[in-house]
Amino acid sequence: MSNVQIETITRKQLSYESDLYIDVRSPAEFAEYRLPGAVNLPLFTNEERAKIGTIYKQQSREAAIEAGVAIYAPKWPDFFAKAKELQQQAPDKRMVVYCWRGGMRSKTVAATLALLGIECYQLEGGIRTFRQYVQQSLAEQAEKERDFVVIAGHTGTRKTEILSRLAEKGFPVVDLEGLAGHRGSVFGHIGLAQKSQKQFEYELMARLQELNDSSYLIIEAESRRIGHIVLPEFIIEGKKRGTRVELVYPFWKRVEHIYNTYQPEQYASEIWEAVEKIKKYVTPQLYKEFELLREQGDYRKMFAALLEFYYDPRYAHAAKQYSSTAEVLEYSEVDTAVEKLIALIEQWQRQSLPR
């Protein structure tokens, strides 16, 4: 194995279009963060990786290597078969193997595949080098002088749908909630798979690079956190100084939209768990009403009460942070909101958005 020549590749030499990425880290590591389009062929399960790590800390590096070999060796035939199948499915793509630091896991796989005739490359420095690139790129994006159009509005005003329509029409939308996999409230995780901070920052970087030539960005008026995701400071500052549009949508249409979004028939237990989390922020009488409505299965009334007595007052308080006034946009249909927004944005573009 020591005589096998391992071809290496740097982060700058990667090509998303012509590379096939093989991530040999554990499923948990892969789920947290990965290269675009990567396929996970883990050497170890989450539990096996934890076991080897314990051996490394409590015994020695040599003992950890021996334990790793003992776990990995029986898996090799299946691993090789999967790698060969991937190569056959994408014969024109360059196979790039990586782990976290470009260490023993990816080196072992790359050397063994090369020994068995599968041409592949090991990513120097592992995915950590890509992570450093993301952080550097975001720092560069933070230095760009851009205007912001900030779409605000009470919970349930269909802001995400409106932003999506604008993006489809080519406007420079950065859907922060979509990138985070979370809708921003205590209920925001329901029915979604929230992304890690690292994955969010990569996807944010990729979107900003797509919009690199745009003089302005359109974002939703988010708080500093979306679930467990922390927004970069330049996004928060852009929100504070941006040109704001306040969406106004009929109350009961907001309720209906929330009902359709959170699907209580499927996610009743998750909805109630979220209600429990805000129990200390509502009056005992309101909490009892929630309990009764839950027993009755009347989630529309529950959502209406949540809006009236919890979310709307909190939104009114948060809106006081802005020193400037917003352009108010009333609508009862999403198509109307999109048309009015486009007209406003085009008007501001003609006047040059204020910096």
CSV table of C-alpha atoms in Angstrom, one decimal:
chain,number,residue,atom,x,y,z
A,1,MET,CA,0.0,0.0,0.0
A,2,SER,CA,2.9,2.4,0.8
A,3,ASN,CA,4.1,2.1,-2.8
A,4,VAL,CA,0.7,3.1,-4.3
A,5,GLN,CA,0.8,6.6,-5.8
A,6,ILE,CA,-2.0,8.7,-4.4
A,7,GLU,CA,-3.1,11.6,-6.7
A,8,THR,CA,-4.1,14.7,-4.7
A,9,ILE,CA,-6.1,17.8,-5.7
A,10,THR,CA,-6.5,21.2,-4.1
A,11,ARG,CA,-9.7,23.0,-3.3
A,12,LYS,CA,-9.0,25.5,-6.1
A,13,GLN,CA,-8.9,22.6,-8.6
A,14,LEU,CA,-12.4,21.3,-7.7
A,15,SER,CA,-15.1,21.4,-10.4
A,16,TYR,CA,-18.7,20.9,-9.3
A,17,GLU,CA,-19.7,20.0,-12.9
A,18,SER,CA,-17.0,17.4,-13.7
A,19,ASP,CA,-16.1,16.0,-10.2
A,20,LEU,CA,-17.7,13.1,-8.4
A,21,TYR,CA,-17.2,13.7,-4.6
A,22,ILE,CA,-17.0,10.7,-2.3
A,23,ASP,CA,-17.4,11.7,1.3
A,24,VAL,CA,-15.9,8.9,3.6
A,25,ARG,CA,-16.9,10.6,6.9
A,26,SER,CA,-19.6,9.3,9.2
A,27,PRO,CA,-23.2,9.8,8.3
A,28,ALA,CA,-23.5,12.4,11.1
A,29,GLU,CA,-20.6,14.4,9.7
A,30,PHE,CA,-22.0,14.2,6.2
A,31,ALA,CA,-25.5,15.3,7.4
A,32,GLU,CA,-24.0,18.4,9.0
A,33,TYR,CA,-21.9,19.6,6.1
A,34,ARG,CA,-20.7,18.3,2.7
A,35,LEU,CA,-19.5,19.3,-0.7
A,36,PRO,CA,-22.1,20.0,-3.4
A,37,GLY,CA,-23.5,16.7,-4.8
A,38,ALA,CA,-21.3,14.5,-2.6
A,39,VAL,CA,-22.1,10.8,-2.1
A,40,ASN,CA,-21.6,9.4,1.4
A,41,LEU,CA,-19.6,6.2,1.5
A,42,PRO,CA,-18.7,6.2,5.2
A,43,LEU,CA,-15.8,4.1,6.5
A,44,PHE,CA,-17.4,4.1,10.0
A,45,THR,CA,-20.9,4.5,11.4
A,46,ASN,CA,-21.4,7.3,13.9
A,47,GLU,CA,-21.1,4.8,16.8
A,48,GLU,CA,-17.9,3.2,15.3
A,49,ARG,CA,-16.3,6.6,14.8
A,50,ALA,CA,-17.1,7.5,18.4
A,51,LYS,CA,-15.6,4.2,19.6
A,52,ILE,CA,-12.4,4.8,17.7
A,53,GLY,CA,-12.1,8.3,19.0
A,54,THR,CA,-12.4,7.0,22.6
A,55,ILE,CA,-9.7,4.4,22.0
A,56,TYR,CA,-7.5,7.2,20.6
A,57,LYS,CA,-8.0,9.4,23.6
A,58,GLN,CA,-7.8,6.6,26.3
A,59,GLN,CA,-5.1,4.4,24.7
A,60,SER,CA,-3.1,5.5,21.8
A,61,ARG,CA,-3.1,6.4,18.1
A,62,GLU,CA,-1.8,2.9,17.2
A,63,ALA,CA,-4.6,1.2,19.1
A,64,ALA,CA,-7.1,3.4,17.4
A,65,ILE,CA,-5.7,2.5,14.0
A,66,GLU,CA,-5.8,-1.2,14.8
A,67,ALA,CA,-9.4,-0.8,15.9
A,68,GLY,CA,-10.3,1.1,12.7
A,69,VAL,CA,-8.7,-1.5,10.5
A,70,ALA,CA,-10.6,-4.3,12.3
A,71,ILE,CA,-13.9,-2.5,11.7
A,72,TYR,CA,-13.2,-1.3,8.2
A,73,ALA,CA,-11.7,-4.5,6.6
A,74,PRO,CA,-14.9,-6.6,6.5
A,75,LYS,CA,-16.7,-3.7,4.8
A,76,TRP,CA,-14.2,-3.2,2.0
A,77,PRO,CA,-15.8,-5.6,-0.6
A,78,ASP,CA,-19.1,-3.7,-0.3
A,79,PHE,CA,-17.4,-0.3,-0.3
A,80,PHE,CA,-15.4,-1.2,-3.4
A,81,ALA,CA,-18.5,-2.4,-5.2
A,82,LYS,CA,-20.3,0.9,-4.5
A,83,ALA,CA,-17.4,3.0,-5.6
A,84,LYS,CA,-17.1,1.0,-8.8
A,85,GLU,CA,-20.8,1.4,-9.5
A,86,LEU,CA,-20.5,5.2,-9.0
A,87,GLN,CA,-17.6,5.3,-11.4
A,88,GLN,CA,-19.6,3.3,-14.0
A,89,GLN,CA,-22.6,5.7,-13.6
A,90,ALA,CA,-20.4,8.7,-14.2
A,91,PRO,CA,-17.5,7.5,-16.3
A,92,ASP,CA,-16.6,11.1,-17.5
A,93,LYS,CA,-16.3,12.5,-14.0
A,94,ARG,CA,-13.2,12.7,-11.9
A,95,MET,CA,-13.6,10.9,-8.5
A,96,VAL,CA,-12.5,12.9,-5.5
A,97,VAL,CA,-12.3,11.3,-2.1
A,98,TYR,CA,-12.3,13.5,1.0
A,99,CYS,CA,-12.7,13.4,4.8
A,100,TRP,CA,-12.5,16.2,7.4
A,101,ARG,CA,-8.8,17.1,7.3
A,102,GLY,CA,-7.5,15.1,4.3
A,103,GLY,CA,-6.1,12.5,6.7
A,104,MET,CA,-6.1,8.8,7.2
A,105,ARG,CA,-9.7,8.0,6.2
A,106,SER,CA,-9.5,9.6,2.7
A,107,LYS,CA,-5.9,8.5,2.2
A,108,THR,CA,-6.7,4.9,3.0
A,109,VAL,CA,-9.7,4.9,0.6
A,110,ALA,CA,-7.8,6.7,-2.2
A,111,ALA,CA,-4.8,4.4,-1.9
A,112,THR,CA,-6.9,1.2,-1.8
A,113,LEU,CA,-9.1,2.3,-4.8
A,114,ALA,CA,-6.0,3.2,-6.8
A,115,LEU,CA,-4.5,-0.2,-5.9
A,116,LEU,CA,-7.6,-1.9,-7.4
A,117,GLY,CA,-7.6,0.1,-10.5
A,118,ILE,CA,-10.1,2.9,-9.8
A,119,GLU,CA,-8.6,6.3,-10.6
A,120,CYS,CA,-9.3,8.8,-7.9
A,121,TYR,CA,-7.9,11.8,-6.2
A,122,GLN,CA,-7.6,12.8,-2.5
A,123,LEU,CA,-8.7,16.3,-1.6
A,124,GLU,CA,-5.8,18.0,0.2
A,125,GLY,CA,-6.8,19.3,3.6
A,126,GLY,CA,-10.2,17.7,3.3
A,127,ILE,CA,-13.5,19.5,3.6
A,128,ARG,CA,-11.9,21.8,6.2
A,129,THR,CA,-10.2,23.6,3.4
A,130,PHE,CA,-13.5,24.1,1.7
A,131,ARG,CA,-15.0,25.4,5.0
A,132,GLN,CA,-12.2,28.0,5.2
A,133,TYR,CA,-12.9,29.1,1.6
A,134,VAL,CA,-16.6,29.6,2.5
A,135,GLN,CA,-15.7,31.7,5.5
A,136,GLN,CA,-13.3,33.8,3.5
A,137,SER,CA,-15.8,34.2,0.7
A,138,LEU,CA,-18.5,35.4,3.1
A,139,ALA,CA,-16.0,37.9,4.5
A,140,GLU,CA,-15.5,39.2,1.0
A,141,GLN,CA,-19.2,39.4,0.4
A,142,ALA,CA,-19.6,41.4,3.6
A,143,GLU,CA,-17.3,44.1,2.2
A,144,LYS,CA,-19.4,44.6,-1.0
A,145,GLU,CA,-21.4,47.8,-1.0
A,146,ARG,CA,-25.0,46.7,-1.7
A,147,ASP,CA,-28.5,48.0,-1.0
A,148,PHE,CA,-31.1,45.8,0.5
A,149,VAL,CA,-34.9,45.6,-0.1
A,150,VAL,CA,-36.4,44.1,3.1
A,151,ILE,CA,-39.7,42.3,2.9
A,152,ALA,CA,-41.5,42.6,6.3
A,153,GLY,CA,-44.9,41.5,7.5
A,154,HIS,CA,-46.8,39.7,10.2
A,155,THR,CA,-46.6,35.9,10.5
A,156,GLY,CA,-48.6,34.3,7.8
A,157,THR,CA,-48.4,37.0,5.2
A,158,ARG,CA,-46.9,34.5,2.7
A,159,LYS,CA,-43.6,36.3,2.5
A,160,THR,CA,-41.7,33.2,1.5
A,161,GLU,CA,-44.0,32.4,-1.4
A,162,ILE,CA,-43.8,36.0,-2.6
A,163,LEU,CA,-40.0,35.9,-2.5
A,164,SER,CA,-40.0,32.7,-4.4
A,165,ARG,CA,-42.1,34.3,-7.2
A,166,LEU,CA,-39.7,37.2,-7.4
A,167,ALA,CA,-36.7,34.8,-7.6
A,168,GLU,CA,-38.4,32.9,-10.4
A,169,LYS,CA,-38.7,36.2,-12.3
A,170,GLY,CA,-34.9,36.8,-11.9
A,171,PHE,CA,-34.9,39.2,-9.0
A,172,PRO,CA,-31.9,39.0,-6.6
A,173,VAL,CA,-33.7,37.2,-3.8
A,174,VAL,CA,-31.8,35.6,-0.9
A,175,ASP,CA,-34.3,33.3,0.8
A,176,LEU,CA,-32.7,33.0,4.2
A,177,GLU,CA,-35.4,30.7,5.6
A,178,GLY,CA,-35.1,28.4,2.6
A,179,LEU,CA,-31.3,28.3,3.0
A,180,ALA,CA,-31.7,27.5,6.8
A,181,GLY,CA,-34.4,24.9,6.4
A,182,HIS,CA,-36.4,26.7,9.0
A,183,ARG,CA,-39.3,29.2,9.0
A,184,GLY,CA,-37.9,31.3,11.8
A,185,SER,CA,-40.5,30.9,14.6
A,186,VAL,CA,-40.7,28.3,17.4
A,187,PHE,CA,-43.0,26.4,15.0
A,188,GLY,CA,-40.5,26.9,12.1
A,189,HIS,CA,-38.9,23.5,12.1
A,190,ILE,CA,-42.2,21.6,11.6
A,191,GLY,CA,-42.1,19.5,8.4
A,192,LEU,CA,-38.6,20.7,7.5
A,193,ALA,CA,-35.0,19.4,7.9
A,194,GLN,CA,-33.1,22.3,9.4
A,195,LYS,CA,-29.5,22.7,8.1
A,196,SER,CA,-26.4,23.1,10.1
A,197,GLN,CA,-24.6,26.5,10.4
A,198,LYS,CA,-21.9,25.2,8.1
A,199,GLN,CA,-24.3,24.0,5.4
A,200,PHE,CA,-26.3,27.3,5.7
A,201,GLU,CA,-23.1,29.4,5.3
A,202,TYR,CA,-22.0,27.4,2.2
A,203,GLU,CA,-25.5,27.7,0.5
A,204,LEU,CA,-25.6,31.4,1.4
A,205,MET,CA,-22.1,31.9,-0.1
A,206,ALA,CA,-23.2,30.1,-3.3
A,207,ARG,CA,-26.3,32.2,-3.6
A,208,LEU,CA,-24.4,35.5,-3.1
A,209,GLN,CA,-21.9,34.4,-5.7
A,210,GLU,CA,-24.7,33.9,-8.1
A,211,LEU,CA,-25.8,37.4,-7.4
A,212,ASN,CA,-22.3,38.9,-7.3
A,213,ASP,CA,-23.1,41.5,-10.0
A,214,SER,CA,-26.3,42.7,-8.4
A,215,SER,CA,-26.3,46.1,-6.8
A,216,TYR,CA,-29.0,45.1,-4.3
A,217,LEU,CA,-30.4,42.1,-2.5
A,218,ILE,CA,-34.0,41.2,-1.5
A,219,ILE,CA,-34.3,39.5,1.9
A,220,GLU,CA,-37.0,38.9,4.4
A,221,ALA,CA,-36.9,40.8,7.7
A,222,GLU,CA,-35.5,38.1,9.9
A,223,SER,CA,-34.3,38.2,13.4
A,224,ARG,CA,-30.6,37.4,14.2
A,225,ARG,CA,-31.4,33.7,14.5
A,226,ILE,CA,-33.4,31.4,12.3
A,227,GLY,CA,-33.9,28.4,14.5
A,228,HIS,CA,-30.3,27.6,15.5
A,229,ILE,CA,-28.8,29.4,12.5
A,230,VAL,CA,-27.0,32.7,13.3
A,231,LEU,CA,-27.1,35.2,10.4
A,232,PRO,CA,-24.0,37.0,9.4
A,233,GLU,CA,-23.6,40.5,10.7
A,234,PHE,CA,-23.6,42.1,7.3
A,235,ILE,CA,-27.1,40.6,6.6
A,236,ILE,CA,-28.4,42.0,9.9
A,237,GLU,CA,-26.9,45.4,9.1
A,238,GLY,CA,-28.3,45.3,5.6
A,239,LYS,CA,-31.7,44.6,7.1
A,240,LYS,CA,-31.5,47.6,9.5
A,241,ARG,CA,-30.6,50.1,6.8
A,242,GLY,CA,-32.5,48.6,3.9
A,243,THR,CA,-35.6,49.9,2.1
A,244,ARG,CA,-38.5,48.2,3.8
A,245,VAL,CA,-41.8,47.0,2.4
A,246,GLU,CA,-44.5,46.1,5.0
A,247,LEU,CA,-46.9,43.4,3.6
A,248,VAL,CA,-50.5,43.6,4.9
A,249,TYR,CA,-52.6,40.4,4.3
A,250,PRO,CA,-56.1,39.8,5.7
A,251,PHE,CA,-56.1,38.2,9.1
A,252,TRP,CA,-58.1,35.1,8.4
A,253,LYS,CA,-56.2,34.4,5.2
A,254,ARG,CA,-53.1,34.5,7.3
A,255,VAL,CA,-54.7,31.9,9.6
A,256,GLU,CA,-55.6,29.7,6.6
A,257,HIS,CA,-52.1,29.9,5.2
A,258,ILE,CA,-50.6,28.9,8.6
A,259,TYR,CA,-53.0,26.0,8.8
A,260,ASN,CA,-52.0,24.8,5.3
A,261,THR,CA,-48.4,25.2,6.0
A,262,TYR,CA,-48.2,23.4,9.3
A,263,GLN,CA,-50.7,20.6,8.5
A,264,PRO,CA,-52.0,19.8,12.0
A,265,GLU,CA,-53.5,16.5,10.7
A,266,GLN,CA,-49.9,15.3,10.2
A,267,TYR,CA,-47.9,17.4,12.7
A,268,ALA,CA,-50.3,17.7,15.7
A,269,SER,CA,-47.7,16.5,18.2
A,270,GLU,CA,-45.0,18.8,16.9
A,271,ILE,CA,-47.4,21.8,17.0
A,272,TRP,CA,-48.2,21.1,20.6
A,273,GLU,CA,-44.6,20.8,21.5
A,274,ALA,CA,-44.0,24.2,20.1
A,275,VAL,CA,-47.0,25.6,22.0
A,276,GLU,CA,-45.4,24.1,25.2
A,277,LYS,CA,-42.2,26.0,24.5
A,278,ILE,CA,-44.0,29.4,24.6
A,279,LYS,CA,-46.2,28.5,27.6
A,280,LYS,CA,-44.3,30.9,29.9
A,281,TYR,CA,-44.8,33.8,27.5
A,282,VAL,CA,-48.7,33.6,27.5
A,283,THR,CA,-51.3,34.0,30.2
A,284,PRO,CA,-52.6,30.9,32.0
A,285,GLN,CA,-56.0,31.7,30.5
A,286,LEU,CA,-54.7,31.7,27.0
A,287,TYR,CA,-52.8,28.4,27.6
A,288,LYS,CA,-56.0,26.8,28.8
A,289,GLU,CA,-57.7,28.0,25.7
A,290,PHE,CA,-55.0,26.3,23.6
A,291,GLU,CA,-55.5,23.1,25.5
A,292,LEU,CA,-59.3,23.2,24.9
A,293,LEU,CA,-58.8,23.9,21.2
A,294,ARG,CA,-56.3,21.1,21.0
A,295,GLU,CA,-58.9,18.7,22.5
A,296,GLN,CA,-61.5,19.9,20.0
A,297,GLY,CA,-59.1,19.7,17.1
A,298,ASP,CA,-59.8,23.3,16.2
A,299,TYR,CA,-56.4,24.3,15.0
A,300,ARG,CA,-57.6,27.3,12.9
A,301,LYS,CA,-58.9,28.9,16.1
A,302,MET,CA,-55.7,28.0,17.9
A,303,PHE,CA,-53.6,29.6,15.2
A,304,ALA,CA,-55.8,32.7,15.2
A,305,ALA,CA,-55.3,33.0,19.0
A,306,LEU,CA,-51.6,32.6,18.6
A,307,LEU,CA,-51.5,35.4,16.0
A,308,GLU,CA,-53.7,37.8,17.9
A,309,PHE,CA,-52.2,37.3,21.4
A,310,TYR,CA,-48.7,36.2,20.8
A,311,TYR,CA,-47.1,36.7,17.4
A,312,ASP,CA,-48.7,40.0,16.4
A,313,PRO,CA,-47.9,41.8,19.7
A,314,ARG,CA,-44.3,40.5,19.4
A,315,TYR,CA,-44.0,41.7,15.9
A,316,ALA,CA,-45.3,45.2,16.8
A,317,HIS,CA,-42.6,45.4,19.5
A,318,ALA,CA,-39.9,44.2,17.2
A,319,ALA,CA,-40.9,46.8,14.5
A,320,LYS,CA,-40.0,49.6,16.9
A,321,GLN,CA,-36.3,48.9,16.2
A,322,TYR,CA,-36.6,50.6,12.8
A,323,SER,CA,-36.1,54.3,12.6
A,324,SER,CA,-37.3,54.6,9.0
A,325,THR,CA,-40.9,54.1,7.8
A,326,ALA,CA,-41.8,51.2,5.5
A,327,GLU,CA,-43.8,51.3,2.2
A,328,VAL,CA,-47.1,49.6,3.1
A,329,LEU,CA,-48.3,47.1,0.5
A,330,GLU,CA,-51.9,45.7,1.0
A,331,TYR,CA,-53.1,42.7,-1.0
A,332,SER,CA,-55.5,39.7,-0.7
A,333,GLU,CA,-53.8,37.6,-3.5
A,334,VAL,CA,-50.2,36.7,-3.9
A,335,ASP,CA,-50.2,37.6,-7.6
A,336,THR,CA,-51.2,41.1,-6.7
A,337,ALA,CA,-48.5,41.4,-4.0
A,338,VAL,CA,-45.9,40.3,-6.6
A,339,GLU,CA,-47.0,42.7,-9.2
A,340,LYS,CA,-47.0,45.6,-6.7
A,341,LEU,CA,-43.6,44.7,-5.4
A,342,ILE,CA,-42.1,44.5,-8.8
A,343,ALA,CA,-43.5,48.0,-9.6
A,344,LEU,CA,-42.1,49.4,-6.4
A,345,ILE,CA,-38.6,47.8,-7.0
A,346,GLU,CA,-38.5,49.1,-10.5
A,347,GLN,CA,-39.5,52.5,-9.3
A,348,TRP,CA,-36.7,52.5,-6.7
A,349,GLN,CA,-34.2,51.2,-9.3
A,350,ARG,CA,-35.0,54.2,-11.5
A,351,GLN,CA,-34.5,56.5,-8.5
A,352,SER,CA,-31.5,54.5,-7.3
A,353,LEU,CA,-32.1,52.7,-4.1
A,354,PRO,CA,-31.0,54.8,-1.1
A,355,ARG,CA,-27.6,53.8,0.5
